PDB file of C-alpha atoms in Angstrom:
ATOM      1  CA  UNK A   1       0.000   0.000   0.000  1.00 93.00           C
ATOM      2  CA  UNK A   2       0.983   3.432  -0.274  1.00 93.00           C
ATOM      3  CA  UNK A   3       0.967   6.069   3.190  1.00 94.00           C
ATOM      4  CA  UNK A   4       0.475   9.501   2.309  1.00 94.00           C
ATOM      5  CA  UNK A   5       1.434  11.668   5.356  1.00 91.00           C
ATOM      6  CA  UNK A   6       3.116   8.465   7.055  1.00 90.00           C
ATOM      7  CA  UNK A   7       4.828  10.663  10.250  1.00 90.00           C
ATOM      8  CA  UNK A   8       1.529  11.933  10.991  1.00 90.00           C
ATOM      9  CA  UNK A   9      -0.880  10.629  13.894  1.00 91.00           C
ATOM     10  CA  UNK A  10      -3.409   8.660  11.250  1.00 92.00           C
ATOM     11  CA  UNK A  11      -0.204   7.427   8.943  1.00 93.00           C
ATOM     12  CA  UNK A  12       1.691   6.296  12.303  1.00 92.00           C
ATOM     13  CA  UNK A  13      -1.403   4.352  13.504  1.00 94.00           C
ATOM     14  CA  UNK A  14      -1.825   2.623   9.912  1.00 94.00           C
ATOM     15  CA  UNK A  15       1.771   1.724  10.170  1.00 93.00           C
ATOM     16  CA  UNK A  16       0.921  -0.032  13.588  1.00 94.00           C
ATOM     17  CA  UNK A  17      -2.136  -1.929  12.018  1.00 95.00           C
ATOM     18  CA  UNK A  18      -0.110  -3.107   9.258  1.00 93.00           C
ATOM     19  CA  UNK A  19       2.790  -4.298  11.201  1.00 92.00           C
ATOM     20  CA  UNK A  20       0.328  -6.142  13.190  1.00 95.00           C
ATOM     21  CA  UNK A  21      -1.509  -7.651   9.971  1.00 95.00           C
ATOM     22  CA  UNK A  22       1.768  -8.441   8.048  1.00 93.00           C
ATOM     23  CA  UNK A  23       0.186  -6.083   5.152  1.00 93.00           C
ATOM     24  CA  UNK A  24       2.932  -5.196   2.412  1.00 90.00           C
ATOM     25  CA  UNK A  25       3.922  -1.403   2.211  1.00 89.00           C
ATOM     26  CA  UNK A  26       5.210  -0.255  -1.099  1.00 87.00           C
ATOM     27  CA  UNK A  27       5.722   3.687  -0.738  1.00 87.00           C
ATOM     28  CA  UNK A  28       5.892   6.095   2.350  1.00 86.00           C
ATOM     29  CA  UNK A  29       5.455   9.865   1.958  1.00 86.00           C
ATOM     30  CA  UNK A  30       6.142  12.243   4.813  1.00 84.00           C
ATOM     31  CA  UNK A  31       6.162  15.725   5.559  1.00 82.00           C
ATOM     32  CA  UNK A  32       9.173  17.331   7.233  1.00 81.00           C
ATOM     33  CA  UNK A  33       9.502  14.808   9.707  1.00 82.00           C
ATOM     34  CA  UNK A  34      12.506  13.345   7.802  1.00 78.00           C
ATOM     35  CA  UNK A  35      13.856  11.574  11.352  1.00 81.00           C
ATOM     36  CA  UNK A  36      10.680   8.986  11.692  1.00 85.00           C
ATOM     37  CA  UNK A  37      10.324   8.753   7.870  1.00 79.00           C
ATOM     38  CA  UNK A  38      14.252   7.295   8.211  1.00 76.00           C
ATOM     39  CA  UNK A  39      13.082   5.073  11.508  1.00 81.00           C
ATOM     40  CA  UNK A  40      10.139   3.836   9.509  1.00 82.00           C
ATOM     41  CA  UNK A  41      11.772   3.253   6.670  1.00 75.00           C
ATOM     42  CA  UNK A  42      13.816   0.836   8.702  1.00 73.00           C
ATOM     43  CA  UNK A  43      11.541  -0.806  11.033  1.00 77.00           C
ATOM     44  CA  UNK A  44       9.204  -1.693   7.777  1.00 73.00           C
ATOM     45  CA  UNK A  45      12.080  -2.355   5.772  1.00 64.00           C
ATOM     46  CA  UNK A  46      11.194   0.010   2.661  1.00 57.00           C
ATOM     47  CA  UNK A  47      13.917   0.129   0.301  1.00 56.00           C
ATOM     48  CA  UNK A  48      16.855   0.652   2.702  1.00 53.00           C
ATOM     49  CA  UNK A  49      18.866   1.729   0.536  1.00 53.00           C
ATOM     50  CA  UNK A  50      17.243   4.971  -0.465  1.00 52.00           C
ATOM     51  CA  UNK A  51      18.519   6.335   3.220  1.00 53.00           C
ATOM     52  CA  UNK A  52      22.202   5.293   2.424  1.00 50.00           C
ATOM     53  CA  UNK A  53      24.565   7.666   0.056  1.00 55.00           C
ATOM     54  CA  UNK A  54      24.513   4.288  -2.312  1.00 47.00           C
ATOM     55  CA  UNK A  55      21.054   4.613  -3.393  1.00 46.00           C
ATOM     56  CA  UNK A  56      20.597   4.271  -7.116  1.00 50.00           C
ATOM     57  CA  UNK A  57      16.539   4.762  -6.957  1.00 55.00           C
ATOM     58  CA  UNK A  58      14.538   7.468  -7.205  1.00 66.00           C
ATOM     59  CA  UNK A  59      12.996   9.800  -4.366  1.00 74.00           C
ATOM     60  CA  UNK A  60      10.333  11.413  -4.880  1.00 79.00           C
ATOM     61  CA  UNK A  61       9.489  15.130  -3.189  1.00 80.00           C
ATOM     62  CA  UNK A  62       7.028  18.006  -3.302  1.00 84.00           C
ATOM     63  CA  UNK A  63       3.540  17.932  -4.843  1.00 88.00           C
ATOM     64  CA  UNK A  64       4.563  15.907  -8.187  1.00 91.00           C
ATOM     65  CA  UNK A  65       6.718  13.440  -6.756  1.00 89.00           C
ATOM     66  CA  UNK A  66       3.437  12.091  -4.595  1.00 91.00           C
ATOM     67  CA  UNK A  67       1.549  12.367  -7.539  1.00 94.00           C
ATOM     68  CA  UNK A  68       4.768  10.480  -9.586  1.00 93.00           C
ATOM     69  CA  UNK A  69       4.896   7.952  -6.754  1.00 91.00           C
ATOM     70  CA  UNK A  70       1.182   7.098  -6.668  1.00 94.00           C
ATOM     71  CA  UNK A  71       1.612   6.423 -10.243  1.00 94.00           C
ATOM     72  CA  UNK A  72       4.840   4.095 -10.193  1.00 92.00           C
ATOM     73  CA  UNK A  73       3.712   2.445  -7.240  1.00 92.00           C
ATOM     74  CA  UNK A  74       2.377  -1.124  -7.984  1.00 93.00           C
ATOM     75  CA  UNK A  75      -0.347  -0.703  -5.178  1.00 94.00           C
ATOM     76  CA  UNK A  76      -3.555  -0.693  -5.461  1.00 96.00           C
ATOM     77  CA  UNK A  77      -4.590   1.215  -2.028  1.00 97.00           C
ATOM     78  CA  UNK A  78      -3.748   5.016  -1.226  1.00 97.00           C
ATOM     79  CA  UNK A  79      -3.753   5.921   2.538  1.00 96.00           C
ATOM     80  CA  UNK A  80      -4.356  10.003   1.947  1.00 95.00           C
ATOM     81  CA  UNK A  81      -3.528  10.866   5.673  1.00 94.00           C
ATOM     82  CA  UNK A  82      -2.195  14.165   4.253  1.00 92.00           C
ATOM     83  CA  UNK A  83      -3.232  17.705   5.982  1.00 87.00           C
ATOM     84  CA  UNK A  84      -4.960  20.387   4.053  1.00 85.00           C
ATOM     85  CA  UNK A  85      -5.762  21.162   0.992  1.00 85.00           C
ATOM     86  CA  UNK A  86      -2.296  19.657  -0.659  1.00 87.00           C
ATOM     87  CA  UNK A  87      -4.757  16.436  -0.403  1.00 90.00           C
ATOM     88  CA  UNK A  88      -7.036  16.628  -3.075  1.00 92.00           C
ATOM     89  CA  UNK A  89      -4.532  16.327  -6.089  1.00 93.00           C
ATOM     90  CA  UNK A  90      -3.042  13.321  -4.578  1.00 94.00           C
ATOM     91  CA  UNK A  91      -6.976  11.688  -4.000  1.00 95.00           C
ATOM     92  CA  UNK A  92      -8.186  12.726  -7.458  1.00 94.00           C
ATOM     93  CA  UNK A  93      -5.098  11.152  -9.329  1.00 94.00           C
ATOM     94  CA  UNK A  94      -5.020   8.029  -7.338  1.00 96.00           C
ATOM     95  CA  UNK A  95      -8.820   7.367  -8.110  1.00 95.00           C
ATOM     96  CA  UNK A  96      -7.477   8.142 -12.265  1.00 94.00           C
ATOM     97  CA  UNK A  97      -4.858   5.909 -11.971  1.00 95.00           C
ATOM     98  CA  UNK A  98      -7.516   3.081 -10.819  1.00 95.00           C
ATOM     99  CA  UNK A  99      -6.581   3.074  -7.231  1.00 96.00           C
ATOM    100  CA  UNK A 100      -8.576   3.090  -4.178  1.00 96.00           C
ATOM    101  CA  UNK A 101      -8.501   5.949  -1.366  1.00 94.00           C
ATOM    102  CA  UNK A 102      -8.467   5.208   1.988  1.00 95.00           C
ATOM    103  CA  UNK A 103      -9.121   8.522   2.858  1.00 93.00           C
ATOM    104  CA  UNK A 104      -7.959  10.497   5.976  1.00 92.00           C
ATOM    105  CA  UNK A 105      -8.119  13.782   4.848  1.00 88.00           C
ATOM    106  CA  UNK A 106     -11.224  16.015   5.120  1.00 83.00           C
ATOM    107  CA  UNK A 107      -9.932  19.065   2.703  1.00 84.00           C
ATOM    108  CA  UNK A 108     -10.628  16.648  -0.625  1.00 86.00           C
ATOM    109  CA  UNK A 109     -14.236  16.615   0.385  1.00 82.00           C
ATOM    110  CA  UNK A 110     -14.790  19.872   1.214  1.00 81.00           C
ATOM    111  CA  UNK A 111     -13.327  21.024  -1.323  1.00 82.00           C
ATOM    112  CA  UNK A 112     -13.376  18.823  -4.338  1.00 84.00           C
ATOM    113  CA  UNK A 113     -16.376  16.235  -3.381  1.00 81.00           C
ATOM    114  CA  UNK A 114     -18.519  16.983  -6.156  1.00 84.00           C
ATOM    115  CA  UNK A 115     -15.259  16.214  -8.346  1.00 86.00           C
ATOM    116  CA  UNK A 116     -14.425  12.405  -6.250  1.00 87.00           C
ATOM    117  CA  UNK A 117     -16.081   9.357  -7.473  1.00 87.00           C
ATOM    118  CA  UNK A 118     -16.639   8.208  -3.750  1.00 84.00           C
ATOM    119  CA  UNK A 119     -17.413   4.530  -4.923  1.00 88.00           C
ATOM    120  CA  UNK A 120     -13.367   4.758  -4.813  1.00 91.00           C
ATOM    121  CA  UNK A 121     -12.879   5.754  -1.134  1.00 89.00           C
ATOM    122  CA  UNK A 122     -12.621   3.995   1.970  1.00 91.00           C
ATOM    123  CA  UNK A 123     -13.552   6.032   4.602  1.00 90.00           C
ATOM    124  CA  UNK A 124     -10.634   5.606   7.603  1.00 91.00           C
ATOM    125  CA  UNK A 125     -10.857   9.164   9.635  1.00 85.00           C
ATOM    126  CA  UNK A 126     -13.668   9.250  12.499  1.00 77.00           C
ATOM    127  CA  UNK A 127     -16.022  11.977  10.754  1.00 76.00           C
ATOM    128  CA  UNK A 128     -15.740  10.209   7.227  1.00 74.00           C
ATOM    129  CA  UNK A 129     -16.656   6.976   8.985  1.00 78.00           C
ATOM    130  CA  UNK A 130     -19.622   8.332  11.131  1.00 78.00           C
ATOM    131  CA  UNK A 131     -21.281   9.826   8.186  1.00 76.00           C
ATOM    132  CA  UNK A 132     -20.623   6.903   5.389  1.00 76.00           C
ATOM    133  CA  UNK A 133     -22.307   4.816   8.105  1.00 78.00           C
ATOM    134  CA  UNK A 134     -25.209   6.874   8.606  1.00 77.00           C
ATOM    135  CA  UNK A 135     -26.014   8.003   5.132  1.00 74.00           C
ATOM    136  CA  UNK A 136     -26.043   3.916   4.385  1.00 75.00           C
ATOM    137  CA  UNK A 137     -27.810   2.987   7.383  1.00 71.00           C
ATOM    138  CA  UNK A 138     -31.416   1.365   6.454  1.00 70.00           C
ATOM    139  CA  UNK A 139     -32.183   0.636   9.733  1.00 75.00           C
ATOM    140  CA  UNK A 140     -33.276   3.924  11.412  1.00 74.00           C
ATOM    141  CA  UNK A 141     -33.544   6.544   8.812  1.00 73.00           C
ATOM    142  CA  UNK A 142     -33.326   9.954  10.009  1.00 74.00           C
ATOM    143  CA  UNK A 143     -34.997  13.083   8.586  1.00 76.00           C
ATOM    144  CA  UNK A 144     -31.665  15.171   9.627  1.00 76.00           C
ATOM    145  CA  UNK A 145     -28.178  15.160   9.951  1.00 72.00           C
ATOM    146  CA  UNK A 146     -26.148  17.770  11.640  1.00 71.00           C
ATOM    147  CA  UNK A 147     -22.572  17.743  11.616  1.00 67.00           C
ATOM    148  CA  UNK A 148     -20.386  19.707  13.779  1.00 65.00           C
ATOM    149  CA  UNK A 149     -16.827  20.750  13.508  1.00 58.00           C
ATOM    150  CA  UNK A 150     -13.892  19.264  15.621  1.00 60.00           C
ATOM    151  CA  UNK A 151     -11.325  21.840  15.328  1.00 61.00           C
ATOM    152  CA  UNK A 152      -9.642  23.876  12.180  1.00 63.00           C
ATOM    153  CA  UNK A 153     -10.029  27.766  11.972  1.00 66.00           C
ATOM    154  CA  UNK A 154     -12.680  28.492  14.655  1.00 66.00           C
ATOM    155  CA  UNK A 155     -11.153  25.721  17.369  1.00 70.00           C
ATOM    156  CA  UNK A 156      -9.870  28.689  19.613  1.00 78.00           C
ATOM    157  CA  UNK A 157     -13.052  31.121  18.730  1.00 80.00           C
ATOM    158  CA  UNK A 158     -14.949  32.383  21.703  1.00 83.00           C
ATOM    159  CA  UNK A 159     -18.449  31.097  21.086  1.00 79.00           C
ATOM    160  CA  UNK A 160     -19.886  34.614  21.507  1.00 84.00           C
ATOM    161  CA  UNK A 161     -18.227  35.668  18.520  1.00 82.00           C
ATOM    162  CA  UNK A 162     -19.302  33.118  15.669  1.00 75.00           C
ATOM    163  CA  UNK A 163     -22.524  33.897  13.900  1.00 74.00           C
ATOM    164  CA  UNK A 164     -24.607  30.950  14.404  1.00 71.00           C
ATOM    165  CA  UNK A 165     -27.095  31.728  11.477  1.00 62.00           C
TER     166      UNK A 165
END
């Protein structure tokens, strides 16, 4: 599988589940956090080589080399645990090159949803989750659905001073 945003809480916890499950991980991507990328490069044995001066590969870095990597990489599953808005490229080109998105990051549906063919994603963050399972939920339909926000821009807002029409 390929991790997008492996150093990052949702990437480090899909690490830990594949470790556990023995799944196969073809291509990391990280952030700044070039110290874990190294350690997990090691501990999940990812090309070793590409961390000694000897490497004869390819690295791949900034916008383009995700999207380069997502298209060399043999997998077929895309963990997007990116952060912002530098998410939705990566989503949108995985789901064109035939892959499927387990999908982490928020910013590709609130920005590009009308433009993701969601028959494609796997949702893997709590919010994504709750509402895939209660849109498809025949059990107890429900007339609404409101959803609230868990952070982002207005996490340290005083209540009094967000408009609540």
């Amino acid at each position: 599988m390929i991790i997008l945003g492996s150093t990052g809480s949702i990437g480090i916890n899909t690490l830990i589940i594949t470790k556990k499950l023995h799944l196969e991980i073809e291509t990391l991507c990280a952030g700044k956090n070039i110290p874990l990328l190294n350690q997990q490069i090691l501990e999940f044995k990812q090309d070793i080589p590409k961390i000694t001066k000897h490497f004869n590969g390819k690295i791949y870095y900034g916008e383009n080399g995700i999207l380069e990597a997502i298209l060399d990489s043999k997998s077929t599953l895309v963990v997007n645990a990116l952060v912002g808005f530098l998410g939705l490229k990566p989503t949108l080109y995985a789901i064109n090159a035939g892959k499927t998105i387990a999908l982490a990051n928020k910013e590709s549906l609130v920005v590009g949803g009308e433009f993701i063919d969601t028959s494609k994603i796997i949702p893997i963050d709590s919010e994504h989750f709750s509402l895939a399972y209660l849109l498809n939920c025949k059990i107890r339909p429900f007339k609404n659905l409101y959803i609230t926000a868990s952070g982002g821009a207005f996490r340290d807002t005083p209540l009094d001073e967000i408009p609540l029409q």
